[in-house]
PDB file of C-alpha atoms in Angstrom:
ATOM      1  CA  UNK A 123     105.071  77.411 123.819  1.00 30.00           C
ATOM      2  CA  UNK A 124     106.116  76.513 120.301  1.00 34.00           C
ATOM      3  CA  UNK A 125     103.719  76.733 117.392  1.00 35.00           C
ATOM      4  CA  UNK A 126     104.925  74.272 114.818  1.00 36.00           C
ATOM      5  CA  UNK A 127     101.864  72.443 113.662  1.00 38.00           C
ATOM      6  CA  UNK A 128     100.409  71.451 110.310  1.00 39.00           C
ATOM      7  CA  UNK A 129      96.910  70.056 110.496  1.00 38.00           C
ATOM      8  CA  UNK A 130      94.310  70.314 107.748  1.00 41.00           C
ATOM      9  CA  UNK A 131      96.331  72.850 105.761  1.00 40.00           C
ATOM     10  CA  UNK A 132      96.884  75.390 108.550  1.00 46.00           C
ATOM     11  CA  UNK A 133     100.530  75.990 109.304  1.00 48.00           C
ATOM     12  CA  UNK A 134     102.147  78.474 111.682  1.00 50.00           C
ATOM     13  CA  UNK A 135     105.865  79.072 111.243  1.00 46.00           C
ATOM     14  CA  UNK A 136     108.183  77.768 113.964  1.00 47.00           C
ATOM     15  CA  UNK A 137     110.762  80.430 114.749  1.00 43.00           C
ATOM     16  CA  UNK A 138     111.682  81.107 118.358  1.00 47.00           C
ATOM     17  CA  UNK A 139     113.614  84.212 117.361  1.00 42.00           C
ATOM     18  CA  UNK A 140     110.520  85.828 115.850  1.00 39.00           C
ATOM     19  CA  UNK A 141     107.380  84.369 117.414  1.00 45.00           C
ATOM     20  CA  UNK A 142     107.138  85.744 120.940  1.00 47.00           C
ATOM     21  CA  UNK A 143     104.153  84.206 122.666  1.00 47.00           C
ATOM     22  CA  UNK A 144     103.024  85.434 126.015  1.00 46.00           C
ATOM     23  CA  UNK A 145      99.855  83.781 127.285  1.00 45.00           C
ATOM     24  CA  UNK A 146      99.688  86.364 130.071  1.00 45.00           C
ATOM     25  CA  UNK A 147      99.693  89.297 127.684  1.00 51.00           C
ATOM     26  CA  UNK A 148      96.534  90.747 129.216  1.00 52.00           C
ATOM     27  CA  UNK A 149      98.545  91.608 132.313  1.00 57.00           C
ATOM     28  CA  UNK A 150     100.945  93.910 130.497  1.00 63.00           C
ATOM     29  CA  UNK A 151     101.099  96.464 127.705  1.00 71.00           C
ATOM     30  CA  UNK A 152     102.828  94.194 125.195  1.00 77.00           C
ATOM     31  CA  UNK A 153     101.375  91.572 122.818  1.00 76.00           C
ATOM     32  CA  UNK A 154      97.772  92.418 123.638  1.00 82.00           C
ATOM     33  CA  UNK A 155      95.347  89.984 122.039  1.00 82.00           C
ATOM     34  CA  UNK A 156      98.018  87.398 121.260  1.00 81.00           C
ATOM     35  CA  UNK A 157      96.840  84.902 123.864  1.00 80.00           C
ATOM     36  CA  UNK A 158      93.276  84.902 122.477  1.00 84.00           C
ATOM     37  CA  UNK A 159      94.618  84.555 118.943  1.00 86.00           C
ATOM     38  CA  UNK A 160      96.720  81.520 119.876  1.00 81.00           C
ATOM     39  CA  UNK A 161      93.793  79.921 121.662  1.00 84.00           C
ATOM     40  CA  UNK A 162      91.716  80.213 118.500  1.00 86.00           C
ATOM     41  CA  UNK A 163      94.607  78.770 116.486  1.00 84.00           C
ATOM     42  CA  UNK A 164      94.704  75.737 118.732  1.00 83.00           C
ATOM     43  CA  UNK A 165      90.954  75.236 118.317  1.00 86.00           C
ATOM     44  CA  UNK A 166      91.365  75.306 114.533  1.00 87.00           C
ATOM     45  CA  UNK A 167      94.341  72.953 114.568  1.00 83.00           C
ATOM     46  CA  UNK A 168      92.913  70.407 116.981  1.00 83.00           C
ATOM     47  CA  UNK A 169      89.384  70.241 115.556  1.00 84.00           C
ATOM     48  CA  UNK A 170      87.997  67.922 112.878  1.00 87.00           C
ATOM     49  CA  UNK A 171      87.880  69.558 109.452  1.00 86.00           C
ATOM     50  CA  UNK A 172      84.223  70.551 109.588  1.00 86.00           C
ATOM     51  CA  UNK A 173      84.520  72.044 113.067  1.00 88.00           C
ATOM     52  CA  UNK A 174      87.830  73.587 112.022  1.00 89.00           C
ATOM     53  CA  UNK A 175      86.226  75.622 109.239  1.00 91.00           C
ATOM     54  CA  UNK A 176      83.636  76.968 111.667  1.00 91.00           C
ATOM     55  CA  UNK A 177      86.481  77.840 114.065  1.00 92.00           C
ATOM     56  CA  UNK A 178      88.399  79.563 111.262  1.00 93.00           C
ATOM     57  CA  UNK A 179      85.446  81.811 110.632  1.00 94.00           C
ATOM     58  CA  UNK A 180      85.150  82.601 114.346  1.00 93.00           C
ATOM     59  CA  UNK A 181      88.872  83.420 114.443  1.00 94.00           C
ATOM     60  CA  UNK A 182      88.457  85.818 111.502  1.00 95.00           C
ATOM     61  CA  UNK A 183      85.476  87.448 113.209  1.00 94.00           C
ATOM     62  CA  UNK A 184      87.601  87.846 116.354  1.00 94.00           C
ATOM     63  CA  UNK A 185      90.256  89.685 114.303  1.00 94.00           C
ATOM     64  CA  UNK A 186      88.185  91.783 111.941  1.00 95.00           C
ATOM     65  CA  UNK A 187      84.644  92.413 113.231  1.00 93.00           C
ATOM     66  CA  UNK A 188      84.510  95.643 115.217  1.00 86.00           C
ATOM     67  CA  UNK A 189      81.510  97.535 113.869  1.00 81.00           C
ATOM     68  CA  UNK A 190      78.220  95.915 114.876  1.00 77.00           C
ATOM     69  CA  UNK A 191      76.382  98.051 112.325  1.00 79.00           C
ATOM     70  CA  UNK A 192      78.264  96.405 109.446  1.00 81.00           C
ATOM     71  CA  UNK A 193      77.649  92.876 108.169  1.00 89.00           C
ATOM     72  CA  UNK A 194      80.069  90.355 109.678  1.00 90.00           C
ATOM     73  CA  UNK A 195      80.610  88.896 106.218  1.00 91.00           C
ATOM     74  CA  UNK A 196      81.617  92.297 104.854  1.00 92.00           C
ATOM     75  CA  UNK A 197      83.882  92.986 107.817  1.00 94.00           C
ATOM     76  CA  UNK A 198      85.719  89.678 107.441  1.00 95.00           C
ATOM     77  CA  UNK A 199      86.094  90.202 103.690  1.00 94.00           C
ATOM     78  CA  UNK A 200      87.360  93.754 104.245  1.00 94.00           C
ATOM     79  CA  UNK A 201      89.865  92.492 106.814  1.00 94.00           C
ATOM     80  CA  UNK A 202      91.169  89.620 104.687  1.00 95.00           C
ATOM     81  CA  UNK A 203      91.655  91.569 101.466  1.00 95.00           C
ATOM     82  CA  UNK A 204      94.689  93.678 102.510  1.00 93.00           C
ATOM     83  CA  UNK A 205      96.680  90.604 103.535  1.00 93.00           C
ATOM     84  CA  UNK A 206      95.983  88.682 100.333  1.00 92.00           C
ATOM     85  CA  UNK A 207      96.280  91.657  97.986  1.00 89.00           C
ATOM     86  CA  UNK A 208      99.431  93.072  99.546  1.00 86.00           C
ATOM     87  CA  UNK A 209     101.150  89.705  99.443  1.00 86.00           C
ATOM     88  CA  UNK A 210     100.200  89.002  95.820  1.00 82.00           C
ATOM     89  CA  UNK A 211     102.747  91.045  93.897  1.00 77.00           C
ATOM     90  CA  UNK A 212     105.670  90.323  96.178  1.00 80.00           C
ATOM     91  CA  UNK A 213     105.037  86.594  95.837  1.00 83.00           C
ATOM     92  CA  UNK A 214     105.030  86.852  92.017  1.00 82.00           C
ATOM     93  CA  UNK A 215     108.463  88.477  92.011  1.00 83.00           C
ATOM     94  CA  UNK A 216     109.813  85.934  94.490  1.00 83.00           C
ATOM     95  CA  UNK A 217     108.508  82.937  92.549  1.00 82.00           C
ATOM     96  CA  UNK A 218     109.766  84.175  89.208  1.00 83.00           C
ATOM     97  CA  UNK A 219     113.215  84.805  90.645  1.00 84.00           C
ATOM     98  CA  UNK A 220     113.106  81.299  92.132  1.00 85.00           C
ATOM     99  CA  UNK A 221     112.230  79.814  88.725  1.00 84.00           C
ATOM    100  CA  UNK A 222     115.043  81.695  87.016  1.00 81.00           C
ATOM    101  CA  UNK A 223     117.524  80.532  89.649  1.00 83.00           C
ATOM    102  CA  UNK A 224     116.919  76.907  88.679  1.00 84.00           C
ATOM    103  CA  UNK A 225     119.143  77.493  85.664  1.00 86.00           C
ATOM    104  CA  UNK A 226     122.602  78.307  87.062  1.00 89.00           C
ATOM    105  CA  UNK A 227     123.800  79.693  83.713  1.00 88.00           C
ATOM    106  CA  UNK A 228     120.880  82.144  83.485  1.00 88.00           C
ATOM    107  CA  UNK A 229     121.235  83.076  87.157  1.00 90.00           C
ATOM    108  CA  UNK A 230     124.929  83.864  86.716  1.00 92.00           C
ATOM    109  CA  UNK A 231     124.231  86.102  83.721  1.00 93.00           C
ATOM    110  CA  UNK A 232     121.416  87.921  85.528  1.00 92.00           C
ATOM    111  CA  UNK A 233     123.608  88.559  88.574  1.00 94.00           C
ATOM    112  CA  UNK A 234     126.391  89.885  86.338  1.00 95.00           C
ATOM    113  CA  UNK A 235     123.933  92.156  84.541  1.00 94.00           C
ATOM    114  CA  UNK A 236     122.528  93.484  87.823  1.00 95.00           C
ATOM    115  CA  UNK A 237     126.016  94.298  89.120  1.00 96.00           C
ATOM    116  CA  UNK A 238     126.895  95.925  85.797  1.00 95.00           C
ATOM    117  CA  UNK A 239     123.790  98.122  85.766  1.00 94.00           C
ATOM    118  CA  UNK A 240     123.192  98.841  89.460  1.00 94.00           C
ATOM    119  CA  UNK A 241     126.495  98.016  91.156  1.00 95.00           C
ATOM    120  CA  UNK A 242     127.481  95.341  93.724  1.00 95.00           C
ATOM    121  CA  UNK A 243     124.895  96.603  96.222  1.00 93.00           C
ATOM    122  CA  UNK A 244     122.176  95.038  94.048  1.00 94.00           C
ATOM    123  CA  UNK A 245     123.338  91.526  94.949  1.00 95.00           C
ATOM    124  CA  UNK A 246     123.316  89.783  98.329  1.00 91.00           C
ATOM    125  CA  UNK A 247     125.008  86.377  98.628  1.00 87.00           C
ATOM    126  CA  UNK A 248     124.877  85.756  94.866  1.00 88.00           C
ATOM    127  CA  UNK A 249     121.170  86.613  94.835  1.00 90.00           C
ATOM    128  CA  UNK A 250     119.717  89.693  93.125  1.00 93.00           C
ATOM    129  CA  UNK A 251     117.732  91.696  95.658  1.00 91.00           C
ATOM    130  CA  UNK A 252     114.042  91.605  94.770  1.00 88.00           C
ATOM    131  CA  UNK A 253     113.576  95.287  94.002  1.00 90.00           C
ATOM    132  CA  UNK A 254     116.681  95.367  91.783  1.00 92.00           C
ATOM    133  CA  UNK A 255     115.497  92.178  90.108  1.00 91.00           C
ATOM    134  CA  UNK A 256     112.144  93.794  89.390  1.00 88.00           C
ATOM    135  CA  UNK A 257     113.687  96.982  88.012  1.00 89.00           C
ATOM    136  CA  UNK A 258     116.044  94.944  85.831  1.00 90.00           C
ATOM    137  CA  UNK A 259     113.132  93.110  84.211  1.00 87.00           C
ATOM    138  CA  UNK A 260     110.991  96.205  83.738  1.00 83.00           C
ATOM    139  CA  UNK A 261     113.637  98.678  82.556  1.00 85.00           C
ATOM    140  CA  UNK A 262     115.886  96.329  80.563  1.00 88.00           C
ATOM    141  CA  UNK A 263     113.485  93.868  78.872  1.00 85.00           C
ATOM    142  CA  UNK A 264     115.584  93.336  75.731  1.00 87.00           C
ATOM    143  CA  UNK A 265     118.653  92.369  77.789  1.00 89.00           C
ATOM    144  CA  UNK A 266     116.631  90.002  79.964  1.00 87.00           C
ATOM    145  CA  UNK A 267     115.058  88.491  76.879  1.00 86.00           C
ATOM    146  CA  UNK A 268     118.460  87.797  75.356  1.00 89.00           C
ATOM    147  CA  UNK A 269     119.661  86.147  78.593  1.00 88.00           C
ATOM    148  CA  UNK A 270     116.586  83.910  78.957  1.00 84.00           C
ATOM    149  CA  UNK A 271     116.017  83.340  75.241  1.00 80.00           C
ATOM    150  CA  UNK A 272     117.025  79.692  75.369  1.00 73.00           C
ATOM    151  CA  UNK A 273     114.170  78.765  77.684  1.00 76.00           C
ATOM    152  CA  UNK A 274     110.572  79.685  76.664  1.00 80.00           C
ATOM    153  CA  UNK A 275     109.312  78.688  80.124  1.00 78.00           C
ATOM    154  CA  UNK A 276     111.486  81.349  81.764  1.00 79.00           C
ATOM    155  CA  UNK A 277     110.548  83.912  79.125  1.00 81.00           C
ATOM    156  CA  UNK A 278     106.887  83.379  79.868  1.00 83.00           C
ATOM    157  CA  UNK A 279     107.214  84.351  83.526  1.00 80.00           C
ATOM    158  CA  UNK A 280     109.620  87.189  82.911  1.00 82.00           C
ATOM    159  CA  UNK A 281     107.115  88.481  80.370  1.00 83.00           C
ATOM    160  CA  UNK A 282     104.370  88.312  82.981  1.00 81.00           C
ATOM    161  CA  UNK A 283     106.238  90.669  85.298  1.00 82.00           C
ATOM    162  CA  UNK A 284     107.061  93.063  82.497  1.00 82.00           C
ATOM    163  CA  UNK A 285     103.434  93.122  81.356  1.00 81.00           C
ATOM    164  CA  UNK A 286     102.140  93.785  84.863  1.00 79.00           C
ATOM    165  CA  UNK A 287     104.298  96.890  85.157  1.00 77.00           C
ATOM    166  CA  UNK A 288     103.915  98.246  81.627  1.00 71.00           C
ATOM    167  CA  UNK A 289     101.371 100.980  81.059  1.00 59.00           C
ATOM    168  CA  UNK A 290      98.558  99.880  78.812  1.00 53.00           C
ATOM    169  CA  UNK A 291      97.906 101.956  75.658  1.00 51.00           C
ATOM    170  CA  UNK A 292      95.701 104.992  76.283  1.00 48.00           C
ATOM    171  CA  UNK A 293      95.263 104.096  79.922  1.00 51.00           C
ATOM    172  CA  UNK A 294      97.195 105.648  82.796  1.00 51.00           C
ATOM    173  CA  UNK A 295      96.978 102.552  84.982  1.00 59.00           C
ATOM    174  CA  UNK A 296      99.210  99.589  85.534  1.00 68.00           C
ATOM    175  CA  UNK A 297      97.973  96.103  84.772  1.00 74.00           C
ATOM    176  CA  UNK A 298      98.784  95.382  88.396  1.00 78.00           C
ATOM    177  CA  UNK A 299      95.844  97.582  89.414  1.00 82.00           C
ATOM    178  CA  UNK A 300      93.491  95.473  87.343  1.00 83.00           C
ATOM    179  CA  UNK A 301      94.971  92.272  88.765  1.00 85.00           C
ATOM    180  CA  UNK A 302      94.463  93.460  92.322  1.00 88.00           C
ATOM    181  CA  UNK A 303      90.835  94.243  91.544  1.00 90.00           C
ATOM    182  CA  UNK A 304      90.456  90.680  90.317  1.00 91.00           C
ATOM    183  CA  UNK A 305      92.046  89.326  93.499  1.00 92.00           C
ATOM    184  CA  UNK A 306      89.701  91.376  95.649  1.00 94.00           C
ATOM    185  CA  UNK A 307      86.716  89.869  93.811  1.00 95.00           C
ATOM    186  CA  UNK A 308      88.085  86.357  94.357  1.00 94.00           C
ATOM    187  CA  UNK A 309      88.628  86.987  98.084  1.00 95.00           C
ATOM    188  CA  UNK A 310      85.070  88.283  98.406  1.00 95.00           C
ATOM    189  CA  UNK A 311      83.653  85.270  96.552  1.00 95.00           C
ATOM    190  CA  UNK A 312      85.657  82.807  98.676  1.00 94.00           C
ATOM    191  CA  UNK A 313      84.653  84.597 101.867  1.00 95.00           C
ATOM    192  CA  UNK A 314      80.943  84.565 101.024  1.00 94.00           C
ATOM    193  CA  UNK A 315      81.141  80.868 100.142  1.00 92.00           C
ATOM    194  CA  UNK A 316      82.927  80.036 103.403  1.00 93.00           C
ATOM    195  CA  UNK A 317      80.252  81.936 105.326  1.00 93.00           C
ATOM    196  CA  UNK A 318      77.466  79.954 103.670  1.00 90.00           C
ATOM    197  CA  UNK A 319      79.218  76.630 104.350  1.00 90.00           C
ATOM    198  CA  UNK A 320      79.896  77.690 107.913  1.00 90.00           C
ATOM    199  CA  UNK A 321      76.164  78.289 108.404  1.00 88.00           C
ATOM    200  CA  UNK A 322      75.316  74.896 106.911  1.00 86.00           C
ATOM    201  CA  UNK A 323      77.806  73.168 109.196  1.00 85.00           C
ATOM    202  CA  UNK A 324      76.553  75.063 112.236  1.00 80.00           C
ATOM    203  CA  UNK A 325      73.049  73.742 111.573  1.00 79.00           C
ATOM    204  CA  UNK A 326      74.420  70.218 110.952  1.00 70.00           C
ATOM    205  CA  UNK A 327      73.441  70.153 107.316  1.00 67.00           C
ATOM    206  CA  UNK A 328      75.287  68.003 104.768  1.00 70.00           C
ATOM    207  CA  UNK A 329      77.937  69.679 102.599  1.00 76.00           C
ATOM    208  CA  UNK A 330      79.354  68.290  99.370  1.00 76.00           C
ATOM    209  CA  UNK A 331      82.830  66.917 100.166  1.00 80.00           C
ATOM    210  CA  UNK A 332      84.612  68.357  97.108  1.00 77.00           C
ATOM    211  CA  UNK A 333      82.917  71.721  97.568  1.00 79.00           C
ATOM    212  CA  UNK A 334      83.913  71.742 101.238  1.00 87.00           C
ATOM    213  CA  UNK A 335      87.535  70.693 100.638  1.00 88.00           C
ATOM    214  CA  UNK A 336      88.157  73.479  98.129  1.00 89.00           C
ATOM    215  CA  UNK A 337      86.748  76.126 100.464  1.00 91.00           C
ATOM    216  CA  UNK A 338      88.642  74.729 103.452  1.00 91.00           C
ATOM    217  CA  UNK A 339      91.996  74.859 101.672  1.00 90.00           C
ATOM    218  CA  UNK A 340      91.404  78.407 100.428  1.00 91.00           C
ATOM    219  CA  UNK A 341      90.438  79.695 103.866  1.00 93.00           C
ATOM    220  CA  UNK A 342      93.432  77.875 105.403  1.00 90.00           C
ATOM    221  CA  UNK A 343      95.702  79.664 102.945  1.00 90.00           C
ATOM    222  CA  UNK A 344      94.157  83.067 103.645  1.00 93.00           C
ATOM    223  CA  UNK A 345      94.390  82.513 107.380  1.00 91.00           C
ATOM    224  CA  UNK A 346      98.036  81.514 107.073  1.00 89.00           C
ATOM    225  CA  UNK A 347      98.815  84.813 105.330  1.00 88.00           C
ATOM    226  CA  UNK A 348      97.028  86.767 108.050  1.00 92.00           C
ATOM    227  CA  UNK A 349      98.707  84.950 110.950  1.00 89.00           C
ATOM    228  CA  UNK A 350     102.124  85.178 109.360  1.00 86.00           C
ATOM    229  CA  UNK A 351     101.824  88.920 108.855  1.00 87.00           C
ATOM    230  CA  UNK A 352     100.338  89.572 112.290  1.00 88.00           C
ATOM    231  CA  UNK A 353     102.932  87.555 114.203  1.00 84.00           C
ATOM    232  CA  UNK A 354     105.770  89.221 112.324  1.00 83.00           C
ATOM    233  CA  UNK A 355     104.294  92.678 112.957  1.00 85.00           C
ATOM    234  CA  UNK A 356     103.677  91.952 116.623  1.00 83.00           C
ATOM    235  CA  UNK A 357     107.303  90.907 117.065  1.00 80.00           C
ATOM    236  CA  UNK A 358     108.508  94.265 115.736  1.00 81.00           C
ATOM    237  CA  UNK A 359     105.707  96.323 117.338  1.00 84.00           C
ATOM    238  CA  UNK A 360     104.922  94.613 120.668  1.00 83.00           C
ATOM    239  CA  UNK A 361     103.221  97.683 122.140  1.00 85.00           C
ATOM    240  CA  UNK A 362     100.497  97.502 119.486  1.00 86.00           C
ATOM    241  CA  UNK A 363      97.517  95.263 120.091  1.00 88.00           C
ATOM    242  CA  UNK A 364      96.408  92.698 117.498  1.00 90.00           C
ATOM    243  CA  UNK A 365      93.478  94.944 116.584  1.00 92.00           C
ATOM    244  CA  UNK A 366      95.654  98.014 116.113  1.00 92.00           C
ATOM    245  CA  UNK A 367      97.879  96.018 113.751  1.00 92.00           C
ATOM    246  CA  UNK A 368      94.814  94.954 111.750  1.00 93.00           C
ATOM    247  CA  UNK A 369      93.766  98.596 111.442  1.00 92.00           C
ATOM    248  CA  UNK A 370      97.269  99.641 110.365  1.00 90.00           C
ATOM    249  CA  UNK A 371      97.268  96.904 107.731  1.00 92.00           C
ATOM    250  CA  UNK A 372      94.085  98.310 106.197  1.00 91.00           C
ATOM    251  CA  UNK A 373      95.581 101.800 106.179  1.00 90.00           C
ATOM    252  CA  UNK A 374      98.775 100.492 104.600  1.00 89.00           C
ATOM    253  CA  UNK A 375      96.826  98.668 101.885  1.00 90.00           C
ATOM    254  CA  UNK A 376      94.821 101.785 101.020  1.00 90.00           C
ATOM    255  CA  UNK A 377      98.059 103.742 100.583  1.00 88.00           C
ATOM    256  CA  UNK A 378      99.499 100.858  98.567  1.00 87.00           C
ATOM    257  CA  UNK A 379      96.615 100.914  96.090  1.00 86.00           C
ATOM    258  CA  UNK A 380      96.970 104.667  95.652  1.00 85.00           C
ATOM    259  CA  UNK A 381     100.685 104.180  95.081  1.00 83.00           C
ATOM    260  CA  UNK A 382     100.305 101.660  92.252  1.00 81.00           C
ATOM    261  CA  UNK A 383      97.854 103.949  90.446  1.00 79.00           C
ATOM    262  CA  UNK A 384     100.765 106.246  89.572  1.00 75.00           C
ATOM    263  CA  UNK A 385     101.092 106.359  85.761  1.00 67.00           C
ATOM    264  CA  UNK A 386     104.866 106.912  85.900  1.00 69.00           C
ATOM    265  CA  UNK A 387     105.677 104.008  88.224  1.00 68.00           C
ATOM    266  CA  UNK A 388     107.859 102.288  85.615  1.00 63.00           C
ATOM    267  CA  UNK A 389     110.131 105.338  85.626  1.00 59.00           C
ATOM    268  CA  UNK A 390     110.504 105.315  89.393  1.00 68.00           C
ATOM    269  CA  UNK A 391     113.754 104.861  91.263  1.00 79.00           C
ATOM    270  CA  UNK A 392     114.991 101.828  93.192  1.00 82.00           C
ATOM    271  CA  UNK A 393     113.415 102.951  96.462  1.00 81.00           C
ATOM    272  CA  UNK A 394     110.022 103.056  94.781  1.00 81.00           C
ATOM    273  CA  UNK A 395     110.418  99.492  93.527  1.00 83.00           C
ATOM    274  CA  UNK A 396     111.463  98.459  96.997  1.00 85.00           C
ATOM    275  CA  UNK A 397     108.267  99.979  98.393  1.00 81.00           C
ATOM    276  CA  UNK A 398     106.215  98.181  95.756  1.00 82.00           C
ATOM    277  CA  UNK A 399     107.485  94.864  97.098  1.00 83.00           C
ATOM    278  CA  UNK A 400     107.371  95.755 100.769  1.00 76.00           C
ATOM    279  CA  UNK A 401     105.141  93.845 103.167  1.00 68.00           C
ATOM    280  CA  UNK A 402     105.835  92.266 106.525  1.00 59.00           C
ATOM    281  CA  UNK A 403     105.980  88.513 106.176  1.00 53.00           C
ATOM    282  CA  UNK A 404     107.966  85.380 106.970  1.00 44.00           C
ATOM    283  CA  UNK A 405     106.756  83.708 103.790  1.00 43.00           C
ATOM    284  CA  UNK A 406     109.146  85.487 101.454  1.00 38.00           C
TER     285      UNK A 406
END
């Protein structure tokens, strides 16, 4: 079974070398929960938009709701947050590097600078590895500024990364910490809104089309991040069930937030920067 489908904003990557799908997973010790997950995905993909949003919520409840004493809304929000928050910073670095690479002259100078500072191991196929790229921007801002000086658009995004990882005056926290808090608030707001719309749709009440479309696209995006991460993790850890992987993701995110609270992160070594960007995903 291949899963290459793009309906209503939901898209599951098509990669036979990574997505192992076993609809009989209940009979063995590997890929437990994958068959149910794929069945829910098909319901979402094959349903009309309104029914699809209701199915999305049911899929998220299937993944994240385990404690009957806790509100389902809170459980879904708590389950979604690690996937969105963990992906956030890595995607910023990836996109900024992508923007810089549009200018071949700037890219060439950046690659040369990375090799000069960190050695040839910092480059892979004429591309600066993400953690070296991040350290180059944070630890050598004046050099990066001189390289990108001719393009204010590039400078703007390079400056964003540098600001996120620069300690604020009289505050032993990174701006990244504050940004993640903001993301968590957004995820909670979007989740609560989706829950309210889901209830309206369940009771066949009318929903404003623009209001619905915005919520649908946001939930599709969140679900894509979750599925991408889960399928990648299940490929590398087939003996873990879907629910164990969800639990491990929460644990990983808690450790991640503690990690970025370190006041001396900008003085860390390359391995630390690599950890800052680490998350299992096909998307980057």
